[in-house]
Structures are given as structure tokens and as C-alpha cells.
PDB file of C-alpha atoms in Angstrom:
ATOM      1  CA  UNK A  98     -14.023   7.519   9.249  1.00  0.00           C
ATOM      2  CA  UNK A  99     -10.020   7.052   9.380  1.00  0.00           C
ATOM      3  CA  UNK A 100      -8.485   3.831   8.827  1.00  0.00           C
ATOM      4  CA  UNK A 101      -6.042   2.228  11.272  1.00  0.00           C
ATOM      5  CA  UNK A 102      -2.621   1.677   9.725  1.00  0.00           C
ATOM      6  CA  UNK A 103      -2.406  -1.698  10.779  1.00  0.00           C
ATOM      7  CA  UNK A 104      -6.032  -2.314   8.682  1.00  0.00           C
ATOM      8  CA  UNK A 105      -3.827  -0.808   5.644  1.00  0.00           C
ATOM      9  CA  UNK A 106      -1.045  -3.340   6.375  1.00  0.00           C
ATOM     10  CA  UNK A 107      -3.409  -6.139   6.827  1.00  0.00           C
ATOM     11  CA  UNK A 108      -5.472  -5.359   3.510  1.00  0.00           C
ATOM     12  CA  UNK A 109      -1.753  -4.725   1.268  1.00  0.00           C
ATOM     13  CA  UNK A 110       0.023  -7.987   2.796  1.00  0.00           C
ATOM     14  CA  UNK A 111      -2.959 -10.192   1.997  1.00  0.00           C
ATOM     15  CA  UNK A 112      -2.662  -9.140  -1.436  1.00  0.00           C
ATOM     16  CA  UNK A 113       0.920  -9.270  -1.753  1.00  0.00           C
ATOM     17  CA  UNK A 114       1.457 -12.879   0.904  1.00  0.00           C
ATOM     18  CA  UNK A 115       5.345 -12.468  -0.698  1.00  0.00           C
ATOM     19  CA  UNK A 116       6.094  -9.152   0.177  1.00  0.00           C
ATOM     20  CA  UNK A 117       6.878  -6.878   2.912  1.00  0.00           C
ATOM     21  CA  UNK A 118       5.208  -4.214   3.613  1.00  0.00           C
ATOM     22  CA  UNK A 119       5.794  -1.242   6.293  1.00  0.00           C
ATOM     23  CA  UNK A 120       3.068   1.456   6.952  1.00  0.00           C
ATOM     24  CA  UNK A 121       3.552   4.734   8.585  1.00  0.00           C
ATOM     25  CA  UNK A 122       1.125   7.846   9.697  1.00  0.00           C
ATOM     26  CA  UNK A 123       2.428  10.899   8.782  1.00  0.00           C
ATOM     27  CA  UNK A 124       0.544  12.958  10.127  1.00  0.00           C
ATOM     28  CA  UNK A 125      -0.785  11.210  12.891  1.00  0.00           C
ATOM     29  CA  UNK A 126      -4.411  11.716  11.975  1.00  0.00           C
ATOM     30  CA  UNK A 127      -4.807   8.642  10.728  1.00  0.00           C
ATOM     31  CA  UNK A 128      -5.904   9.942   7.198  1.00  0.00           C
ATOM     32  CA  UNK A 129      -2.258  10.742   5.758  1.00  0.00           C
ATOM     33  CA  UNK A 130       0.039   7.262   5.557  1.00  0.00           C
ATOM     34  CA  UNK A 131       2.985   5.975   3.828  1.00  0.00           C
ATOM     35  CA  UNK A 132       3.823   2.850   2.815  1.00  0.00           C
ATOM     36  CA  UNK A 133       6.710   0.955   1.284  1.00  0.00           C
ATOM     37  CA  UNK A 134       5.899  -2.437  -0.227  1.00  0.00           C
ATOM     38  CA  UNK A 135       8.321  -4.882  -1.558  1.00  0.00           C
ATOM     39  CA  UNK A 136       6.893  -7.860  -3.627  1.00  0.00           C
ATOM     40  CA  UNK A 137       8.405 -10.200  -6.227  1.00  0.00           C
ATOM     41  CA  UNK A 138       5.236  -9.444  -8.026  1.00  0.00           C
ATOM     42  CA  UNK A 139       6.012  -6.173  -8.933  1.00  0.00           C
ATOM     43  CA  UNK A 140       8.816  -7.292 -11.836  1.00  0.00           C
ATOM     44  CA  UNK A 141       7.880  -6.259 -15.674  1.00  0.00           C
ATOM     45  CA  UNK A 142       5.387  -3.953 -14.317  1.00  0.00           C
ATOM     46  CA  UNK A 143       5.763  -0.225 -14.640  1.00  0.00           C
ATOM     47  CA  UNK A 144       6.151   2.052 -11.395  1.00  0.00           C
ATOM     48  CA  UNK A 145       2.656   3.141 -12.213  1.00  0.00           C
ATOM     49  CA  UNK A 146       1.043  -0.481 -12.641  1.00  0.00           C
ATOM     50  CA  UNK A 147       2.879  -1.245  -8.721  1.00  0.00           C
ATOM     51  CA  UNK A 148       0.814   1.441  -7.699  1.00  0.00           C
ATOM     52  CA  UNK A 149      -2.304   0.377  -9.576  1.00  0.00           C
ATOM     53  CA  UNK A 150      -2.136  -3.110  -7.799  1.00  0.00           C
ATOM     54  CA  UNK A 151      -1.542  -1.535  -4.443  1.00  0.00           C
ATOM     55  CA  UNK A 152      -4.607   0.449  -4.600  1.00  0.00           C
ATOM     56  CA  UNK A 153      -6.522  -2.247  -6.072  1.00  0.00           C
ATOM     57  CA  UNK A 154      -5.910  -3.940  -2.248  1.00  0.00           C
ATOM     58  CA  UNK A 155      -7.210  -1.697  -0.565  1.00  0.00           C
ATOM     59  CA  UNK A 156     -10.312  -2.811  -1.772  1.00  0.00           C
ATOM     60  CA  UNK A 157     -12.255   0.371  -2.612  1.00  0.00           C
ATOM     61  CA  UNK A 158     -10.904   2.064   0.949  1.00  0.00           C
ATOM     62  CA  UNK A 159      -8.487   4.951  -0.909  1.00  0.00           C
ATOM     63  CA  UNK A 160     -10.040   8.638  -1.270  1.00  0.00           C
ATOM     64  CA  UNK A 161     -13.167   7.461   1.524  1.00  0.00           C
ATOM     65  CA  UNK A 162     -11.957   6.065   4.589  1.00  0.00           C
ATOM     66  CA  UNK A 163      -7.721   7.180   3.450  1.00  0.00           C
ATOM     67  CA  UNK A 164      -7.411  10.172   2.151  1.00  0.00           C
ATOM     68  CA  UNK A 165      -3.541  10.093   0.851  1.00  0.00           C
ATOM     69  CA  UNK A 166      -1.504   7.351   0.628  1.00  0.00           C
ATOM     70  CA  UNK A 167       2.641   7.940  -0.250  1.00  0.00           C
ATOM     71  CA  UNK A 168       3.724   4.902  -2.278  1.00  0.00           C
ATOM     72  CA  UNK A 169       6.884   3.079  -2.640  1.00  0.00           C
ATOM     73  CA  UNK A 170       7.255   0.106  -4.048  1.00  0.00           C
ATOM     74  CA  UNK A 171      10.405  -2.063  -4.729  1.00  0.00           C
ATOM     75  CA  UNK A 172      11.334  -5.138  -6.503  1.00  0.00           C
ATOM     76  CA  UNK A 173      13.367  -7.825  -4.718  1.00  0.00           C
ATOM     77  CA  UNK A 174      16.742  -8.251  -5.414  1.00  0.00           C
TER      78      UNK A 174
END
């Protein structure tokens, strides 16, 4: 089963209560999303550690219920 895009918003901004976050379908199938995530809590970390702790909010969800997820994530000026 697809998820809804706002479920992916709801699930990434309640890890990251800082940050904003912006979710779009790409496809329209609601299996192929992007998402750009900004969050203070990035800093220090490598780009591949931001993705790590984006993933790690969706709780388990990414490669069942979302099949592909494009990532970008920025730190705060």
C-alpha cells in the first residue's frame, strides 16, 4: 500500500520539530516522492548521515509502503 505525502511530511517534521520540510509526488502514484528538508540539525553531519536520519523517520515505512524517496537536505543559514 502507497503512502500519502502528507503521512511522509507528518512522520519527517515530527522528527525534525525545527525544520521545514516540503514533499512532492513525482509521479503521482503515490510511490515515487521528493522531499527537501531543512533542519538546524543537520550541521557537522555528512550529506549521507542527513539522509540516514531522514530515513530513520520514516520509521521503517521506506522500500514497503514508499518505494523511492529523492532527498535534499539543507542546513540553515
Amino acid at each position: 500500500m502507497a503512502m500519502v505525502g502528507s503521512e511522509i511530511e507528518r512522520l519527517i517534521q515530527q522528527a525534525f520539530p525545527d525544520g521545514q520540510v516540503l514533499v512532492m509526488d513525482l509521479a503521482g502514484d503515490g510511490d515515487h516522492y521528493a522531499a527537501r528538508v531543512t533542519s538546524a540539525q543537520f550541521k557537522g553531519k555528512s550529506r549521507v548521515q542527513q539522509h540516514q536520519m531522514v530515513y530513520a523517520a520514516l520509521q521503517g515505512h521506506m522500500g514497503d509502503a514508499l518505494h523511492a524517496l529523492a532527498l535534499e537536505t539543507i542546513i540553515p543559514a
